[in-house]
Amino acid sequence: MTPNVSTPIVSNDIKIAALLAATIASFFTPFMGSSVNIALPTIGLDFGADAIILNWVTNGFLLAAAIFAVPFGRVADIHGMKKIFTYGIILFTVASLLCALSPTTYTLIGSRILQGIGSAMIFVTGLAIISSVYPPHHRGKAIGINVAAVYVGLSFGPVLGGLMTQYFGWRSLFLLMIPFGLLVTAIVFWKLNDEWAASRGEKFDYVGSILYSLMLFLVMYGFSSLPQIDGWAMLILGIVGFVAFIRWELKAKSPVFNVRLFKNTAFTFSSLAALINYSATFAVTLLLSYYLQFIKGLEPQTAGLILVAQPIIMAITAPIAGRMSDRFDARLIATTGMATVTLALFTLTFIDGNTPLNDIILGLGVLGLGFGLFSSPNTNVIMGSVERRFYGVASATVSTMRLIGQTMSIGIATLVFSLFIGRVQLTPDQYPALLESIQLCFVVFTALCFIGVFVSWWRGERKDVENDAEGEPE
């Protein structure tokens, strides 16, 4: 292991600008996801698309973001985090316009894939920039604010998304992203004069990047295509590709992903815990959006108001949990959060056509509390467990675990829908099968999260790699 590296002194203006730019970006990307989920039934009616194709409006975005997260994390380490962050904002903004102009479901999915690539560039650099400018004793607070912005975006998504879908059409959701993108770009060019490239001069691992992208595509697309034969074939090829990727990375002089980081217990188990958590929770909004609008017959606006309970509690809890993780055992806080999420998912397994809306809101509130307690401390442990020169890769790992988890979550829902419903448009005749599918998904998610409780605890006590900088201003 190389010697510890102190965090350099950074002016408060740069810190505030970096946190503001990353936080705004962290708001509008999840806002896009949660608002699109609430709009999916309307999009399906507009294009006459079945539930399987509709899921790819979300899955295409997540798949692209996951595939490109690690390569762009490495590119950012070599060529500069601010540069990749800025390009990501621009691509995301242009792709949003293309989404709004999409004439068919397939062009919408294609534009969402471009959005996913831009999102990967944003997320792998935003968190890394924050970790670069804030010292360890303030980093948890900054990460907590950033994570809270994600949850605020998730909060506004169902409400504002439902309102806009109902009164202005689903295309207005994508048009709303354009001013946000322009604002972040202005902040970057106006205030962020520094650049962060801890691995400048090192070579980019093109072979490793191609192997990584192919492996991840085969695994994630194959999983979402189960139980079809081509799905199993892709999954097996993906596993073979994963083995080839690991072998190559262990030999590469400048690997796109330093797999030796996984020798670090805290890094490994924290990353796995994040993967499990997102796999068990991301599809909840999608499932309950279908439940509230199809089974309960609610309008998008009303459904959005109910779904907001979860992310509002997340947004309140995340900054507090982040600050607590600077002072107390992050493992205990995160594991408590994972256990709380498990409890909330278990209560949702009993959902049926007669479940009172108050019970749904309560379950979502408990879910939000658990996720808020888990996410900030867990992310703080991951970023604090690696050296500065691996911040881009660590940030990419956080994003990749989240995105793979989200894709697996949607993949599980898609698989269950395929088994119970099939490729047909959702009509009242399909509602009993839809309800059975939703119930089974919650059972699977509960089991996953229960395993996650033990994974979160087994990570061991947190040990930051770097020391605080002397004379760091408050």
Coordinates of C-alpha atoms in Angstrom, one line a residue:
M1 CA 0.0 0.0 0.0
T2 CA 1.3 3.5 -0.8
P3 CA 1.8 6.0 2.0
N4 CA -1.2 7.9 3.2
V5 CA -1.9 11.2 1.4
S6 CA -3.3 14.2 3.1
T7 CA -6.2 16.1 1.7
P8 CA -4.9 19.4 0.2
I9 CA -6.3 22.7 1.5
V10 CA -9.1 23.9 -0.7
S11 CA -10.8 27.3 -0.4
N12 CA -14.4 27.4 0.9
D13 CA -15.6 29.0 -2.4
I14 CA -14.4 26.0 -4.3
K15 CA -15.9 23.6 -1.8
I16 CA -19.3 25.3 -1.9
A17 CA -19.3 25.5 -5.8
A18 CA -18.2 21.8 -6.1
L19 CA -20.9 20.7 -3.6
L20 CA -23.5 22.9 -5.2
A21 CA -22.8 21.6 -8.8
A22 CA -22.7 18.0 -7.7
T23 CA -25.8 18.4 -5.5
I24 CA -27.9 20.0 -8.2
A25 CA -26.8 17.2 -10.6
S26 CA -27.6 14.6 -7.9
F27 CA -31.1 16.1 -7.7
F28 CA -32.2 16.1 -11.3
T29 CA -30.9 12.7 -12.4
P30 CA -32.9 10.7 -9.8
F31 CA -35.8 13.2 -10.3
M32 CA -35.8 12.0 -13.9
G33 CA -35.9 8.4 -12.9
S34 CA -38.7 8.6 -10.3
S35 CA -40.9 11.0 -12.5
V36 CA -40.5 8.7 -15.5
N37 CA -41.6 5.7 -13.4
I38 CA -44.9 7.5 -12.4
A39 CA -45.4 8.4 -16.1
L40 CA -44.8 4.9 -17.5
P41 CA -48.6 4.0 -17.5
T42 CA -49.3 7.1 -19.5
I43 CA -46.4 6.5 -21.9
G44 CA -47.6 3.0 -22.4
L45 CA -51.1 4.2 -23.3
D46 CA -49.6 6.9 -25.6
F47 CA -47.5 4.4 -27.6
G48 CA -49.6 1.3 -27.0
A49 CA -46.6 -0.5 -25.4
D50 CA -46.8 -3.6 -23.2
A51 CA -45.4 -3.8 -19.6
I52 CA -42.1 -5.5 -20.7
I53 CA -41.2 -2.9 -23.3
L54 CA -42.2 -0.1 -20.8
N55 CA -39.8 -1.5 -18.2
W56 CA -37.0 -0.9 -20.8
V57 CA -37.6 2.8 -20.7
T58 CA -36.1 2.6 -17.2
N59 CA -33.9 -0.4 -17.8
G60 CA -32.2 1.1 -20.9
F61 CA -31.1 4.1 -18.9
L62 CA -29.8 2.0 -16.0
L63 CA -28.0 -0.5 -18.2
A64 CA -26.1 2.3 -20.1
A65 CA -25.2 4.1 -16.9
A66 CA -23.9 0.9 -15.3
I67 CA -21.8 -0.1 -18.3
F68 CA -20.1 3.3 -18.7
A69 CA -19.6 4.2 -15.0
V70 CA -16.3 2.4 -14.4
P71 CA -14.6 3.3 -17.7
F72 CA -15.6 7.0 -17.2
G73 CA -14.4 6.8 -13.6
R74 CA -11.0 5.8 -14.9
V75 CA -11.0 8.4 -17.7
A76 CA -11.8 11.1 -15.1
D77 CA -8.9 10.0 -12.9
I78 CA -6.6 10.3 -15.9
H79 CA -7.9 13.4 -17.8
G80 CA -9.8 15.3 -15.1
M81 CA -13.0 14.9 -13.1
K82 CA -14.3 18.4 -13.9
K83 CA -13.9 17.8 -17.6
I84 CA -15.9 14.5 -17.6
F85 CA -18.5 16.0 -15.2
T86 CA -19.1 18.9 -17.6
Y87 CA -19.3 16.6 -20.7
G88 CA -21.8 14.4 -18.8
I89 CA -24.0 17.4 -17.9
I90 CA -24.1 18.5 -21.6
L91 CA -24.8 15.0 -22.9
F92 CA -27.6 14.5 -20.3
T93 CA -29.2 17.8 -21.3
V94 CA -29.1 17.1 -25.0
A95 CA -30.5 13.5 -24.5
S96 CA -33.4 15.0 -22.4
L97 CA -34.4 17.1 -25.4
L98 CA -34.2 14.0 -27.6
C99 CA -36.4 12.1 -25.2
A100 CA -39.0 14.9 -25.3
L101 CA -39.1 14.7 -29.1
S102 CA -39.2 10.9 -29.3
P103 CA -41.9 9.7 -31.8
T104 CA -41.9 6.0 -30.7
T105 CA -41.1 3.8 -27.7
Y106 CA -37.9 2.6 -29.3
T107 CA -36.6 6.1 -30.0
L108 CA -37.5 7.0 -26.4
I109 CA -35.5 4.0 -25.1
G110 CA -32.5 5.0 -27.4
S111 CA -32.6 8.5 -26.0
R112 CA -32.8 7.2 -22.5
I113 CA -29.6 5.2 -23.2
L114 CA -27.9 8.4 -24.1
Q115 CA -29.2 9.9 -20.8
G116 CA -27.8 6.9 -19.0
I117 CA -24.3 7.5 -20.5
G118 CA -24.4 11.2 -19.4
S119 CA -25.6 10.1 -16.0
A120 CA -22.7 7.8 -15.6
M121 CA -20.3 10.6 -16.3
I122 CA -22.0 12.8 -13.8
F123 CA -22.3 10.4 -10.9
V124 CA -18.8 8.9 -11.0
T125 CA -17.2 12.4 -11.0
G126 CA -19.6 14.3 -8.7
L127 CA -19.0 12.2 -5.6
A128 CA -15.3 12.0 -6.4
I129 CA -15.0 15.8 -6.6
I130 CA -16.7 16.2 -3.3
S131 CA -14.4 13.6 -1.7
S132 CA -11.4 15.5 -3.3
V133 CA -12.2 18.9 -1.8
Y134 CA -13.6 17.9 1.6
P135 CA -11.3 16.4 4.3
P136 CA -12.3 13.2 6.1
H137 CA -13.7 14.9 9.2
H138 CA -16.1 16.9 7.0
R139 CA -16.7 14.5 4.2
G140 CA -19.6 12.6 5.8
K141 CA -21.6 15.8 6.2
A142 CA -20.9 16.8 2.5
I143 CA -21.8 13.3 1.3
G144 CA -24.9 13.4 3.4
I145 CA -26.0 16.7 1.7
N146 CA -25.3 15.2 -1.7
V147 CA -27.2 12.0 -0.9
A148 CA -30.1 14.1 0.5
A149 CA -30.3 15.8 -2.9
V150 CA -30.8 12.4 -4.5
Y151 CA -33.7 11.8 -2.2
V152 CA -35.2 15.3 -2.7
G153 CA -35.1 14.5 -6.4
L154 CA -36.8 11.2 -5.7
S155 CA -39.3 13.1 -3.6
F156 CA -40.2 15.7 -6.2
G157 CA -40.2 13.1 -8.9
P158 CA -43.5 11.4 -8.1
V159 CA -45.4 14.6 -7.1
L160 CA -44.2 17.0 -9.8
G161 CA -43.9 14.1 -12.3
G162 CA -47.5 13.2 -11.6
L163 CA -48.8 16.8 -11.9
M164 CA -46.8 17.4 -15.1
T165 CA -47.8 14.1 -16.7
Q166 CA -51.5 14.7 -15.9
Y167 CA -51.7 18.4 -17.0
F168 CA -48.8 18.9 -19.5
G169 CA -48.0 15.4 -20.8
W170 CA -45.1 13.1 -20.1
R171 CA -42.8 14.9 -22.5
S172 CA -42.7 18.0 -20.3
L173 CA -40.7 15.9 -17.7
F174 CA -37.7 15.7 -20.1
L175 CA -38.0 19.4 -21.1
L176 CA -37.7 20.4 -17.4
M177 CA -34.2 18.9 -17.3
I178 CA -32.8 21.4 -19.8
P179 CA -32.6 24.5 -17.5
F180 CA -31.1 22.3 -14.7
G181 CA -28.4 21.2 -17.1
L182 CA -27.6 24.8 -18.2
L183 CA -27.5 25.9 -14.5
V184 CA -24.9 23.3 -13.5
T185 CA -22.8 24.0 -16.6
A186 CA -22.8 27.7 -15.7
I187 CA -21.6 27.0 -12.1
V188 CA -18.8 24.8 -13.3
F189 CA -17.5 27.3 -15.8
W190 CA -18.0 30.3 -13.4
K191 CA -16.6 28.9 -10.2
L192 CA -14.7 25.6 -10.6
N193 CA -11.3 26.7 -12.0
D194 CA -9.4 23.7 -10.5
E195 CA -9.1 20.3 -12.0
W196 CA -8.8 16.9 -10.3
A197 CA -6.8 14.2 -12.0
A198 CA -4.9 12.0 -9.5
S199 CA -3.8 9.6 -12.2
R200 CA -2.8 12.1 -14.9
G201 CA -0.3 10.6 -17.4
E202 CA -1.3 7.0 -16.8
K203 CA -2.6 4.9 -19.8
F204 CA -6.2 4.0 -20.3
D205 CA -7.0 0.3 -20.2
Y206 CA -9.0 -0.1 -23.5
V207 CA -9.0 -3.9 -23.4
G208 CA -10.2 -4.0 -19.8
S209 CA -12.9 -1.4 -20.6
I210 CA -14.3 -3.4 -23.5
L211 CA -14.3 -6.6 -21.5
Y212 CA -16.0 -4.8 -18.6
S213 CA -18.7 -3.3 -20.8
L214 CA -19.4 -6.5 -22.7
M215 CA -19.5 -8.6 -19.5
L216 CA -21.8 -6.2 -17.8
F217 CA -24.1 -5.9 -20.8
L218 CA -24.4 -9.7 -21.1
V219 CA -25.0 -10.2 -17.4
M220 CA -27.6 -7.4 -17.0
Y221 CA -29.4 -7.9 -20.3
G222 CA -29.3 -11.7 -19.9
F223 CA -30.8 -11.4 -16.4
S224 CA -33.6 -9.1 -17.6
S225 CA -34.4 -11.6 -20.4
L226 CA -34.9 -14.6 -18.1
P227 CA -36.4 -17.2 -18.3
Q228 CA -36.0 -17.2 -22.1
I229 CA -33.1 -19.4 -23.5
D230 CA -31.3 -16.4 -24.9
G231 CA -31.4 -14.9 -21.5
W232 CA -29.6 -17.9 -19.9
A233 CA -27.1 -18.0 -22.8
M234 CA -26.2 -14.3 -22.3
L235 CA -25.9 -14.8 -18.5
I236 CA -23.5 -17.7 -18.9
L237 CA -21.4 -15.7 -21.5
G238 CA -21.4 -12.8 -19.1
I239 CA -20.0 -14.9 -16.3
V240 CA -17.3 -16.2 -18.6
G241 CA -16.6 -12.5 -19.6
F242 CA -16.4 -11.6 -15.9
V243 CA -13.7 -14.3 -15.3
A244 CA -11.7 -13.0 -18.4
F245 CA -12.1 -9.4 -17.1
I246 CA -10.7 -10.3 -13.6
R247 CA -7.7 -12.2 -15.2
W248 CA -6.9 -9.3 -17.5
E249 CA -7.2 -6.6 -14.7
L250 CA -4.8 -8.6 -12.4
K251 CA -2.1 -8.4 -15.2
A252 CA -2.7 -4.9 -16.5
K253 CA -0.2 -2.2 -15.5
S254 CA -2.9 0.5 -15.5
P255 CA -6.2 -1.3 -15.0
V256 CA -9.5 0.4 -15.7
F257 CA -10.6 -1.1 -12.4
N258 CA -8.2 -2.0 -9.7
V259 CA -9.7 -5.3 -8.5
R260 CA -7.2 -5.5 -5.7
L261 CA -9.3 -2.9 -4.0
F262 CA -11.6 -5.8 -3.1
K263 CA -8.9 -7.1 -0.8
N264 CA -10.1 -4.3 1.5
T265 CA -12.9 -5.8 3.6
A266 CA -14.6 -2.5 4.3
F267 CA -14.6 -1.6 0.6
T268 CA -15.8 -5.0 -0.6
F269 CA -18.7 -5.6 1.9
S270 CA -19.8 -1.9 1.8
S271 CA -20.0 -2.2 -2.0
L272 CA -21.9 -5.5 -1.8
A273 CA -24.3 -4.1 0.8
A274 CA -25.1 -1.2 -1.6
L275 CA -25.7 -3.6 -4.4
I276 CA -28.1 -5.7 -2.3
N277 CA -29.9 -2.6 -0.9
Y278 CA -30.6 -1.1 -4.3
S279 CA -31.6 -4.5 -5.8
A280 CA -34.2 -4.8 -3.1
T281 CA -35.6 -1.3 -3.1
F282 CA -35.4 0.4 -6.5
A283 CA -38.4 -1.3 -8.1
V284 CA -40.6 -0.4 -5.1
T285 CA -41.7 2.9 -6.8
L286 CA -42.4 1.2 -10.1
L287 CA -44.4 -1.6 -8.5
L288 CA -46.4 0.8 -6.3
S289 CA -47.0 3.1 -9.2
Y290 CA -48.6 0.2 -11.1
Y291 CA -50.5 -0.8 -7.9
L292 CA -51.9 2.6 -7.2
Q293 CA -52.8 3.5 -10.7
F294 CA -54.1 0.1 -12.0
I295 CA -55.3 -1.7 -8.9
K296 CA -56.5 1.3 -6.9
G297 CA -57.5 3.4 -9.9
L298 CA -55.7 6.6 -8.8
E299 CA -54.6 9.4 -11.1
P300 CA -50.9 10.0 -11.6
Q301 CA -51.0 13.1 -9.4
T302 CA -52.6 11.3 -6.5
A303 CA -50.3 8.3 -6.8
G304 CA -47.3 10.6 -6.8
L305 CA -48.4 12.3 -3.6
I306 CA -48.5 8.9 -1.9
L307 CA -45.2 7.7 -3.2
V308 CA -43.5 10.9 -2.0
A309 CA -43.6 9.6 1.6
Q310 CA -40.5 7.4 1.1
P311 CA -38.0 9.9 -0.4
I312 CA -39.1 12.8 1.9
I313 CA -38.1 10.7 4.9
M314 CA -34.9 9.8 3.1
A315 CA -34.0 13.4 2.5
I316 CA -34.5 14.3 6.1
T317 CA -32.6 11.3 7.4
A318 CA -29.6 11.1 5.0
P319 CA -27.7 14.4 6.1
I320 CA -28.2 13.4 9.8
A321 CA -26.9 9.9 9.2
G322 CA -24.0 11.3 7.2
R323 CA -22.9 13.6 10.0
M324 CA -23.3 10.8 12.5
S325 CA -21.0 8.6 10.4
D326 CA -18.2 11.2 10.9
R327 CA -18.4 10.7 14.6
F328 CA -19.8 7.2 15.3
D329 CA -19.5 3.7 13.9
A330 CA -20.8 3.9 10.4
R331 CA -21.2 0.1 10.3
L332 CA -23.8 0.2 13.1
I333 CA -25.7 3.1 11.5
A334 CA -25.8 1.5 8.1
T335 CA -26.7 -2.0 9.4
T336 CA -29.6 -0.5 11.4
G337 CA -30.8 1.2 8.2
M338 CA -30.6 -2.1 6.3
A339 CA -32.6 -3.9 9.0
T340 CA -35.2 -1.1 8.9
V341 CA -35.6 -1.5 5.1
T342 CA -36.1 -5.2 5.5
L343 CA -38.9 -4.6 8.0
A344 CA -40.6 -2.2 5.7
L345 CA -40.4 -4.5 2.7
F346 CA -41.8 -7.4 4.8
T347 CA -44.9 -5.3 5.6
L348 CA -45.4 -4.6 1.9
T349 CA -45.5 -8.4 1.1
F350 CA -49.1 -8.4 2.5
I351 CA -50.4 -5.8 0.1
D352 CA -53.7 -6.6 -1.7
G353 CA -56.6 -4.8 -3.3
N354 CA -58.1 -3.9 0.0
T355 CA -54.9 -2.5 1.7
P356 CA -55.6 1.0 3.2
L357 CA -53.6 3.8 1.6
N358 CA -52.5 4.8 5.1
D359 CA -50.7 1.4 5.5
I360 CA -48.9 2.0 2.1
I361 CA -47.8 5.4 3.3
L362 CA -46.6 4.1 6.6
G363 CA -44.6 1.3 4.9
L364 CA -43.0 3.8 2.5
G365 CA -42.1 6.1 5.4
V366 CA -40.3 3.3 7.3
L367 CA -38.6 2.3 4.0
G368 CA -37.4 5.9 3.6
L369 CA -36.0 6.0 7.2
G370 CA -34.1 2.8 6.6
F371 CA -32.6 3.9 3.3
G372 CA -31.6 7.2 4.7
L373 CA -29.8 5.6 7.6
F374 CA -28.0 3.2 5.3
S375 CA -26.9 5.1 2.3
S376 CA -24.8 8.1 3.6
P377 CA -22.8 6.1 6.1
N378 CA -22.2 3.3 3.7
T379 CA -21.0 5.7 1.0
N380 CA -18.8 7.4 3.5
V381 CA -17.1 4.1 4.4
I382 CA -16.5 3.3 0.7
M383 CA -14.9 6.7 -0.1
G384 CA -12.9 6.7 3.1
S385 CA -11.5 3.2 2.6
V386 CA -9.4 4.0 -0.6
E387 CA -6.5 6.3 -1.4
R388 CA -7.0 9.6 -3.2
R389 CA -5.8 8.3 -6.5
F390 CA -8.6 5.7 -6.5
Y391 CA -11.4 8.3 -5.8
G392 CA -12.7 8.1 -9.4
V393 CA -12.8 4.3 -9.3
A394 CA -14.4 4.3 -5.9
S395 CA -17.0 6.8 -6.9
A396 CA -17.6 4.7 -10.1
T397 CA -18.0 1.6 -7.8
V398 CA -20.6 3.4 -5.8
S399 CA -22.5 4.3 -8.9
T400 CA -22.0 0.9 -10.5
M401 CA -23.3 -1.0 -7.4
R402 CA -26.3 1.4 -7.4
L403 CA -27.0 1.0 -11.1
I404 CA -26.5 -2.7 -11.2
G405 CA -28.7 -3.0 -8.2
Q406 CA -31.4 -0.8 -9.7
T407 CA -31.2 -2.8 -13.0
M408 CA -31.4 -6.1 -11.1
S409 CA -34.4 -4.8 -9.2
I410 CA -36.2 -3.9 -12.4
G411 CA -35.0 -7.2 -13.9
I412 CA -36.6 -9.1 -11.0
A413 CA -39.8 -7.3 -11.6
T414 CA -39.6 -7.8 -15.4
L415 CA -38.9 -11.6 -14.8
V416 CA -41.9 -11.9 -12.5
F417 CA -44.1 -10.0 -14.9
S418 CA -43.0 -12.2 -17.7
L419 CA -44.0 -15.3 -15.7
F420 CA -47.3 -14.1 -14.4
I421 CA -48.5 -11.6 -17.1
G422 CA -46.5 -12.0 -20.4
R423 CA -46.1 -9.5 -23.2
V424 CA -49.5 -8.0 -23.2
Q425 CA -50.8 -4.5 -22.5
L426 CA -52.2 -4.2 -18.9
T427 CA -56.0 -4.3 -18.9
P428 CA -58.4 -5.0 -16.1
D429 CA -58.3 -8.7 -17.0
Q430 CA -54.6 -8.7 -16.1
Y431 CA -55.0 -6.9 -12.7
P432 CA -55.2 -10.1 -10.6
A433 CA -52.0 -11.4 -12.2
L434 CA -50.4 -7.9 -11.7
L435 CA -51.2 -8.0 -8.0
E436 CA -49.7 -11.5 -7.6
S437 CA -46.6 -10.3 -9.4
I438 CA -46.2 -7.3 -7.1
Q439 CA -46.6 -9.5 -4.0
L440 CA -44.0 -12.0 -5.2
C441 CA -41.5 -9.2 -5.9
F442 CA -41.8 -7.9 -2.4
V443 CA -41.2 -11.4 -1.0
V444 CA -38.0 -11.6 -3.1
F445 CA -36.9 -8.1 -2.1
T446 CA -37.4 -8.9 1.6
A447 CA -35.3 -12.0 1.4
L448 CA -32.5 -10.1 -0.4
C449 CA -32.5 -7.3 2.2
F450 CA -32.4 -9.8 5.1
I451 CA -29.1 -11.2 3.6
G452 CA -27.9 -7.6 3.3
V453 CA -28.2 -7.0 7.0
F454 CA -25.4 -9.6 7.6
V455 CA -23.3 -8.3 4.7
S456 CA -23.5 -4.8 6.1
W457 CA -22.4 -5.9 9.6
W458 CA -19.5 -8.2 8.4
R459 CA -17.6 -5.3 6.7
G460 CA -15.7 -4.7 10.0
E461 CA -14.9 -1.3 11.6
R462 CA -14.2 1.7 9.4
K463 CA -10.5 2.7 8.9
D464 CA -9.9 5.7 6.7
V465 CA -6.9 5.5 4.5
E466 CA -5.9 9.1 4.5
N467 CA -5.1 11.6 7.2
D468 CA -6.7 15.0 7.7
A469 CA -4.8 17.9 6.3
E470 CA -3.1 20.1 8.8
G471 CA -4.6 23.6 9.0
E472 CA -7.7 22.7 7.1
P473 CA -10.1 25.6 7.4
E474 CA -13.4 25.0 9.1

